[in-house]
Each structure stands twice: as C-alpha cells, then as structure tokens.
mmCIF file of C-alpha atoms in Angstrom:
data_model
loop_
_atom_site.group_PDB
_atom_site.id
_atom_site.type_symbol
_atom_site.label_atom_id
_atom_site.label_comp_id
_atom_site.label_asym_id
_atom_site.label_seq_id
_atom_site.Cartn_x
_atom_site.Cartn_y
_atom_site.Cartn_z
ATOM 1 C CA ASP A 1 -0.180 0.257 0.035
ATOM 2 C CA GLY A 2 1.408 3.702 -0.907
ATOM 3 C CA GLY A 3 1.309 5.769 2.174
ATOM 4 C CA ILE A 4 4.183 7.514 4.649
ATOM 5 C CA THR A 5 5.526 5.529 7.491
ATOM 6 C CA GLN A 6 7.192 7.317 10.553
ATOM 7 C CA SER A 7 9.038 5.319 12.955
ATOM 8 C CA PRO A 8 9.177 4.568 16.109
ATOM 9 C CA LYS A 9 5.962 5.677 17.232
ATOM 10 C CA TYR A 10 7.377 5.835 20.924
ATOM 11 C CA LEU A 11 10.609 6.904 21.565
ATOM 12 C CA PHE A 12 12.318 7.667 24.451
ATOM 13 C CA ARG A 13 15.836 9.535 25.164
ATOM 14 C CA LYS A 14 17.881 11.005 27.957
ATOM 15 C CA GLU A 15 18.360 14.738 28.024
ATOM 16 C CA GLY A 16 21.169 15.852 25.916
ATOM 17 C CA GLN A 17 20.881 13.238 23.203
ATOM 18 C CA ASN A 18 20.750 13.921 20.087
ATOM 19 C CA VAL A 19 18.076 11.818 18.588
ATOM 20 C CA THR A 20 16.452 11.007 14.762
ATOM 21 C CA LEU A 21 12.970 10.197 13.685
ATOM 22 C CA SER A 22 12.594 8.433 10.785
ATOM 23 C CA CYS A 23 10.066 9.377 7.759
ATOM 24 C CA GLU A 24 9.530 7.218 4.398
ATOM 25 C CA GLN A 25 7.069 7.697 1.769
ATOM 26 C CA ASN A 26 6.480 5.660 -1.152
ATOM 27 C CA LEU A 27 3.933 7.675 -2.906
ATOM 28 C CA ASN A 28 6.355 9.577 -5.386
ATOM 29 C CA HIS A 29 5.640 13.321 -3.467
ATOM 30 C CA ASP A 30 8.228 15.598 -4.425
ATOM 31 C CA ALA A 31 7.071 17.862 -0.886
ATOM 32 C CA MET A 32 8.143 16.503 2.963
ATOM 33 C CA TYR A 33 7.003 18.157 5.965
ATOM 34 C CA TRP A 34 7.971 18.126 9.608
ATOM 35 C CA TYR A 35 5.719 19.252 12.152
ATOM 36 C CA ARG A 36 5.508 19.444 15.739
ATOM 37 C CA GLN A 37 2.315 19.192 18.210
ATOM 38 C CA ASP A 38 2.252 19.692 21.824
ATOM 39 C CA PRO A 39 -0.825 18.697 24.088
ATOM 40 C CA GLY A 40 -3.883 20.986 23.189
ATOM 41 C CA GLN A 41 -2.209 22.812 20.612
ATOM 42 C CA GLY A 42 -2.203 22.938 16.742
ATOM 43 C CA LEU A 43 0.480 21.801 14.229
ATOM 44 C CA ARG A 44 3.781 23.655 14.034
ATOM 45 C CA LEU A 45 6.089 23.191 10.943
ATOM 46 C CA ILE A 46 9.391 22.788 11.720
ATOM 47 C CA TYR A 47 11.190 22.170 8.300
ATOM 48 C CA TYR A 48 9.995 21.408 4.897
ATOM 49 C CA SER A 49 11.137 19.980 2.223
ATOM 50 C CA GLN A 50 10.161 20.892 -1.647
ATOM 51 C CA ILE A 51 12.427 18.951 -3.354
ATOM 52 C CA VAL A 52 15.505 16.309 -3.035
ATOM 53 C CA ASN A 53 18.513 18.225 -1.603
ATOM 54 C CA ASP A 54 16.795 21.012 -0.814
ATOM 55 C CA PHE A 55 15.165 21.964 2.624
ATOM 56 C CA GLN A 56 13.684 25.230 4.423
ATOM 57 C CA LYS A 57 13.264 25.935 7.918
ATOM 58 C CA GLY A 58 9.419 26.368 8.990
ATOM 59 C CA ASP A 59 7.969 28.266 12.293
ATOM 60 C CA ILE A 60 10.320 26.753 14.837
ATOM 61 C CA ALA A 61 13.284 25.075 13.275
ATOM 62 C CA GLU A 62 15.584 25.854 16.148
ATOM 63 C CA GLY A 63 17.345 22.747 17.650
ATOM 64 C CA TYR A 64 16.188 20.658 14.580
ATOM 65 C CA SER A 65 18.175 19.352 11.784
ATOM 66 C CA VAL A 66 17.090 17.246 8.665
ATOM 67 C CA SER A 67 18.315 16.066 5.246
ATOM 68 C CA ARG A 68 16.813 15.110 2.017
ATOM 69 C CA GLU A 69 19.166 12.659 0.509
ATOM 70 C CA LYS A 70 16.415 10.426 -1.529
ATOM 71 C CA LYS A 71 13.078 11.407 -2.255
ATOM 72 C CA GLU A 72 11.355 8.959 -0.450
ATOM 73 C CA SER A 73 13.207 9.707 3.030
ATOM 74 C CA PHE A 74 12.982 13.183 5.272
ATOM 75 C CA PRO A 75 14.777 12.316 8.588
ATOM 76 C CA LEU A 76 14.392 14.504 11.214
ATOM 77 C CA THR A 77 17.312 15.066 13.977
ATOM 78 C CA VAL A 78 16.037 16.376 17.370
ATOM 79 C CA THR A 79 19.582 17.948 19.004
ATOM 80 C CA SER A 80 20.320 18.584 22.421
ATOM 81 C CA ALA A 81 19.943 22.534 21.605
ATOM 82 C CA GLN A 82 16.082 22.145 21.597
ATOM 83 C CA LYS A 83 14.702 23.354 24.741
ATOM 84 C CA ASN A 84 11.818 21.408 25.027
ATOM 85 C CA PRO A 85 11.941 18.035 22.825
ATOM 86 C CA THR A 86 9.475 16.063 24.570
ATOM 87 C CA ALA A 87 6.407 16.341 21.871
ATOM 88 C CA PHE A 88 4.508 14.743 19.358
ATOM 89 C CA TYR A 89 5.920 14.924 15.731
ATOM 90 C CA LEU A 90 4.550 14.374 12.417
ATOM 91 C CA CYS A 91 5.644 14.286 9.249
ATOM 92 C CA ALA A 92 3.779 14.593 5.582
ATOM 93 C CA SER A 93 4.182 14.472 2.232
ATOM 94 C CA SER A 94 2.533 15.932 -0.769
ATOM 95 C CA LEU A 95 2.857 16.904 -4.438
ATOM 96 C CA ALA A 96 3.799 20.265 -5.402
ATOM 97 C CA PRO A 97 1.245 23.132 -3.983
ATOM 98 C CA PRO A 98 -0.801 24.729 -4.299
ATOM 99 C CA ASN A 99 -3.778 22.649 -4.848
ATOM 100 C CA THR A 100 -2.829 19.222 -3.229
ATOM 101 C CA GLU A 101 -3.541 17.326 -0.127
ATOM 102 C CA ALA A 102 -0.721 16.450 2.527
ATOM 103 C CA PHE A 103 -0.859 12.816 3.443
ATOM 104 C CA PHE A 104 0.382 12.569 7.411
ATOM 105 C CA GLY A 105 1.969 9.712 8.841
ATOM 106 C CA GLN A 106 0.738 8.290 12.417
ATOM 107 C CA GLY A 107 3.499 10.168 14.299
ATOM 108 C CA THR A 108 6.176 10.119 16.601
ATOM 109 C CA ARG A 109 5.450 10.721 20.407
ATOM 110 C CA LEU A 110 9.204 11.841 21.715
ATOM 111 C CA THR A 111 9.541 11.616 25.469
ATOM 112 C CA VAL A 112 12.612 13.099 26.699
ATOM 113 C CA VAL A 113 13.900 12.265 30.544
ATOM 114 C CA ASP B 1 -1.624 34.532 5.042
ATOM 115 C CA ALA B 2 -5.018 34.563 5.758
ATOM 116 C CA LYS B 3 -6.067 33.487 9.451
ATOM 117 C CA THR B 4 -9.196 31.163 10.550
ATOM 118 C CA THR B 5 -11.308 31.021 13.405
ATOM 119 C CA GLN B 6 -13.369 28.159 14.328
ATOM 120 C CA PRO B 7 -15.133 27.346 17.515
ATOM 121 C CA PRO B 8 -12.946 25.472 20.145
ATOM 122 C CA SER B 9 -15.717 22.742 20.733
ATOM 123 C CA MET B 10 -19.052 21.298 19.515
ATOM 124 C CA ASP B 11 -21.127 18.375 19.947
ATOM 125 C CA CYS B 12 -23.422 16.480 17.536
ATOM 126 C CA ALA B 13 -26.026 13.597 18.183
ATOM 127 C CA GLU B 14 -25.140 10.458 16.622
ATOM 128 C CA GLY B 15 -26.965 10.273 12.949
ATOM 129 C CA ARG B 16 -27.585 14.000 12.675
ATOM 130 C CA ALA B 17 -25.484 16.281 10.472
ATOM 131 C CA ALA B 18 -22.413 17.956 12.212
ATOM 132 C CA ASN B 19 -22.121 21.598 10.756
ATOM 133 C CA LEU B 20 -18.640 22.921 11.304
ATOM 134 C CA PRO B 21 -18.118 26.752 10.903
ATOM 135 C CA CYS B 22 -15.071 28.530 9.974
ATOM 136 C CA ASN B 23 -14.254 32.368 9.631
ATOM 137 C CA HIS B 24 -11.747 33.271 6.996
ATOM 138 C CA SER B 25 -12.601 37.000 6.540
ATOM 139 C CA THR B 26 -9.195 37.976 5.119
ATOM 140 C CA ILE B 27 -9.037 35.176 2.340
ATOM 141 C CA SER B 28 -7.738 36.366 -1.049
ATOM 142 C CA GLY B 29 -9.106 35.413 -4.020
ATOM 143 C CA ASN B 30 -6.873 32.381 -5.147
ATOM 144 C CA GLU B 31 -6.384 31.008 -1.673
ATOM 145 C CA TYR B 32 -7.824 27.732 -1.179
ATOM 146 C CA VAL B 33 -9.829 26.596 1.959
ATOM 147 C CA TYR B 34 -8.748 23.304 3.137
ATOM 148 C CA TRP B 35 -10.324 21.141 5.863
ATOM 149 C CA TYR B 36 -8.405 17.975 7.782
ATOM 150 C CA ARG B 37 -9.216 16.288 10.965
ATOM 151 C CA GLN B 38 -7.214 14.750 13.675
ATOM 152 C CA ILE B 39 -8.657 11.767 15.953
ATOM 153 C CA HIS B 40 -6.555 11.402 18.940
ATOM 154 C CA SER B 41 -2.952 10.581 18.988
ATOM 155 C CA GLN B 42 -3.042 9.957 14.941
ATOM 156 C CA GLY B 43 -1.765 12.230 12.099
ATOM 157 C CA PRO B 44 -4.522 14.617 10.397
ATOM 158 C CA GLN B 45 -6.630 13.035 7.426
ATOM 159 C CA TYR B 46 -7.482 15.339 4.460
ATOM 160 C CA ILE B 47 -10.998 15.631 4.269
ATOM 161 C CA ILE B 48 -11.922 18.262 1.469
ATOM 162 C CA HIS B 49 -11.134 21.501 -0.332
ATOM 163 C CA GLY B 50 -12.209 24.409 -2.143
ATOM 164 C CA LEU B 51 -11.696 27.753 -3.885
ATOM 165 C CA LYS B 52 -15.274 29.090 -4.685
ATOM 166 C CA ASN B 53 -17.568 26.727 -5.588
ATOM 167 C CA ASN B 54 -19.560 23.860 -3.195
ATOM 168 C CA GLU B 55 -17.694 20.826 -2.609
ATOM 169 C CA THR B 56 -18.890 17.232 -1.894
ATOM 170 C CA ASN B 57 -17.199 14.048 -1.862
ATOM 171 C CA GLU B 58 -17.649 10.683 0.180
ATOM 172 C CA MET B 59 -16.768 12.261 3.332
ATOM 173 C CA ALA B 60 -18.077 15.573 3.728
ATOM 174 C CA SER B 61 -19.462 18.536 1.855
ATOM 175 C CA LEU B 62 -17.965 21.892 1.930
ATOM 176 C CA ILE B 63 -20.106 25.350 1.751
ATOM 177 C CA ILE B 64 -18.253 28.507 1.155
ATOM 178 C CA THR B 65 -20.146 31.822 1.215
ATOM 179 C CA GLU B 66 -20.489 33.747 -2.000
ATOM 180 C CA ASP B 67 -18.326 36.376 -0.109
ATOM 181 C CA ARG B 68 -15.634 33.362 0.641
ATOM 182 C CA LYS B 69 -15.166 35.085 3.985
ATOM 183 C CA SER B 70 -16.543 32.105 5.539
ATOM 184 C CA SER B 71 -16.839 28.494 5.024
ATOM 185 C CA THR B 72 -19.141 25.198 6.862
ATOM 186 C CA LEU B 73 -18.073 21.963 6.951
ATOM 187 C CA ILE B 74 -20.983 19.224 6.951
ATOM 188 C CA LEU B 75 -20.629 15.377 7.670
ATOM 189 C CA PRO B 76 -24.130 14.503 6.626
ATOM 190 C CA HIS B 77 -24.738 11.548 9.236
ATOM 191 C CA ALA B 78 -22.351 12.106 11.814
ATOM 192 C CA THR B 79 -21.139 8.730 13.559
ATOM 193 C CA LEU B 80 -18.928 8.086 16.734
ATOM 194 C CA ARG B 81 -15.827 7.834 14.736
ATOM 195 C CA ASP B 82 -16.188 11.182 13.291
ATOM 196 C CA THR B 83 -15.369 12.217 17.142
ATOM 197 C CA ALA B 84 -12.009 14.459 16.099
ATOM 198 C CA VAL B 85 -10.286 17.837 15.979
ATOM 199 C CA TYR B 86 -11.395 19.491 12.874
ATOM 200 C CA TYR B 87 -8.646 22.236 11.034
ATOM 201 C CA CYS B 88 -9.987 24.384 8.753
ATOM 202 C CA ILE B 89 -6.819 25.693 6.641
ATOM 203 C CA VAL B 90 -6.620 28.594 4.204
ATOM 204 C CA ARG B 91 -3.629 27.728 2.036
ATOM 205 C CA PRO B 92 -1.943 30.361 0.510
ATOM 206 C CA PRO B 93 -1.774 30.939 -3.545
ATOM 207 C CA TYR B 94 1.424 29.162 -5.420
ATOM 208 C CA SER B 95 3.641 31.802 -4.993
ATOM 209 C CA GLY B 96 6.702 30.427 -3.907
ATOM 210 C CA ALA B 97 8.017 29.188 -0.439
ATOM 211 C CA GLY B 98 4.925 30.453 1.770
ATOM 212 C CA SER B 99 2.644 28.142 -0.528
ATOM 213 C CA TYR B 100 4.088 24.949 1.132
ATOM 214 C CA GLN B 101 3.183 25.985 4.667
ATOM 215 C CA LEU B 102 0.157 24.737 6.346
ATOM 216 C CA THR B 103 -0.822 26.430 8.658
ATOM 217 C CA PHE B 104 -3.305 24.743 11.806
ATOM 218 C CA GLY B 105 -4.590 26.570 14.482
ATOM 219 C CA LYS B 106 -6.584 24.835 17.516
ATOM 220 C CA GLY B 107 -9.422 23.585 15.249
ATOM 221 C CA THR B 108 -12.536 22.755 16.337
ATOM 222 C CA LYS B 109 -13.146 19.337 18.982
ATOM 223 C CA LEU B 110 -16.359 17.530 17.463
ATOM 224 C CA SER B 111 -17.828 15.124 19.917
ATOM 225 C CA VAL B 112 -20.268 12.560 18.533
ATOM 226 C CA ILE B 113 -22.576 12.008 21.397
ATOM 227 C CA PRO B 114 -24.719 8.387 21.238
#
C-alpha cells in the first residue's frame, strides 16, 4: 500500500542526547514536511522540503536539523539544543502546491527524560 | 496569510448532520480552503478542499459563502468515529516558499454523542 511511515511510534531519550526520527513515503511526492504538536495545540511547522537536496526552515526550526538525500526519506534530528523536545512529531508529504492535499504519518511521540 | 477562526468545541448527536463553521474573513481571491481532521493521537487526515464552489465527496460537503469570508464543513450523518479535532486551513496561492506552509490552528473538537 502507498503511504507515509514514521518510526518508531514511541521514543524515549535522555536529556542532552540527539535523536533521529524516521519518515519514509512511497507516494512519489516531491514535498515533505515535519510538524510538531504539543498537548491541546495545533501543528507547528519545523522544516519542509520541496525537492531532493533542498529544505527550508519552518516556524520553529531552532534545535532541529533535517536532510533530504532521497525522495522517499526525510529524517528529522532533534538535537540537544532543542529546549523542550518532548512532543508529538508528525511527518507529511504532498505533491507540489497549491492545489494538493498533504498525507500524514501516524506520528512519533518523543519523551525526553 | 489569511487566518481562520473556529469554535473550540461542538457536540453533535449520532446520526445527525454536523455543521462545523470557519471564519476566514481575510482570505484572498486565489487562496483555497482546506479541511483536515485529527483523531486522537493520530496524524491529520485530509477531508476536502475548495476555492469558490461548493464541494462534496464521500466524506463531507464544503459550503463556501459567496464572499468567501466563511465556510461550513458538513458531515451529513455523524458517527462516533467522526469524533476528532477538525482544522480549517487557508492555503496560500502558489507564489513560492509560502505556498508549502499549511498553518494549523487549534481547530474545533467535535464530540459525537450516542
């Protein structure tokens, strides 16, 4: 089945450690996105990528890094510089805007202790 | 970017129509209205989108006012599985980087009651 896969679903890390969240899609979409969601809040855009080897900062990029070496993959690294990393992270992909829908993965819940 | 305003919560009886309003009074002429929903602890799911005309698909109907300043998402026969947070989003026109940024507010929490 075509879709977008995030792994793992739950992730625990110690404070000060970098952690990488995986996002893979087989929808042949050029654009991919990372969002963060805190309890009771909407989604905030961290980074997005329009095409392979290109990515742009979103609204809250500080403390995060990404890469886009393959069309199918857009991993997100939460670095130790991110002050409040505990959150629900969502990856999405889409065809080129504007008249397209975004497909979301099921999310990764990161807890930093 | 045009901003949207939605009520924080709504209730709907099972089997009845759920009408979810959204105000987007600053929308520009070439911006689309999108609706997504998010069931608890899952990724958002696309529902429907439109520009000027009313739209209908297997999930819902979208009614956009003639002046485009507001819209209503209609779930014709709500079921318990429709309990979710519903997001109304205005998508910028294709004019570069900004068109990739979907801005999700807090949405409307719809509770379908048996």
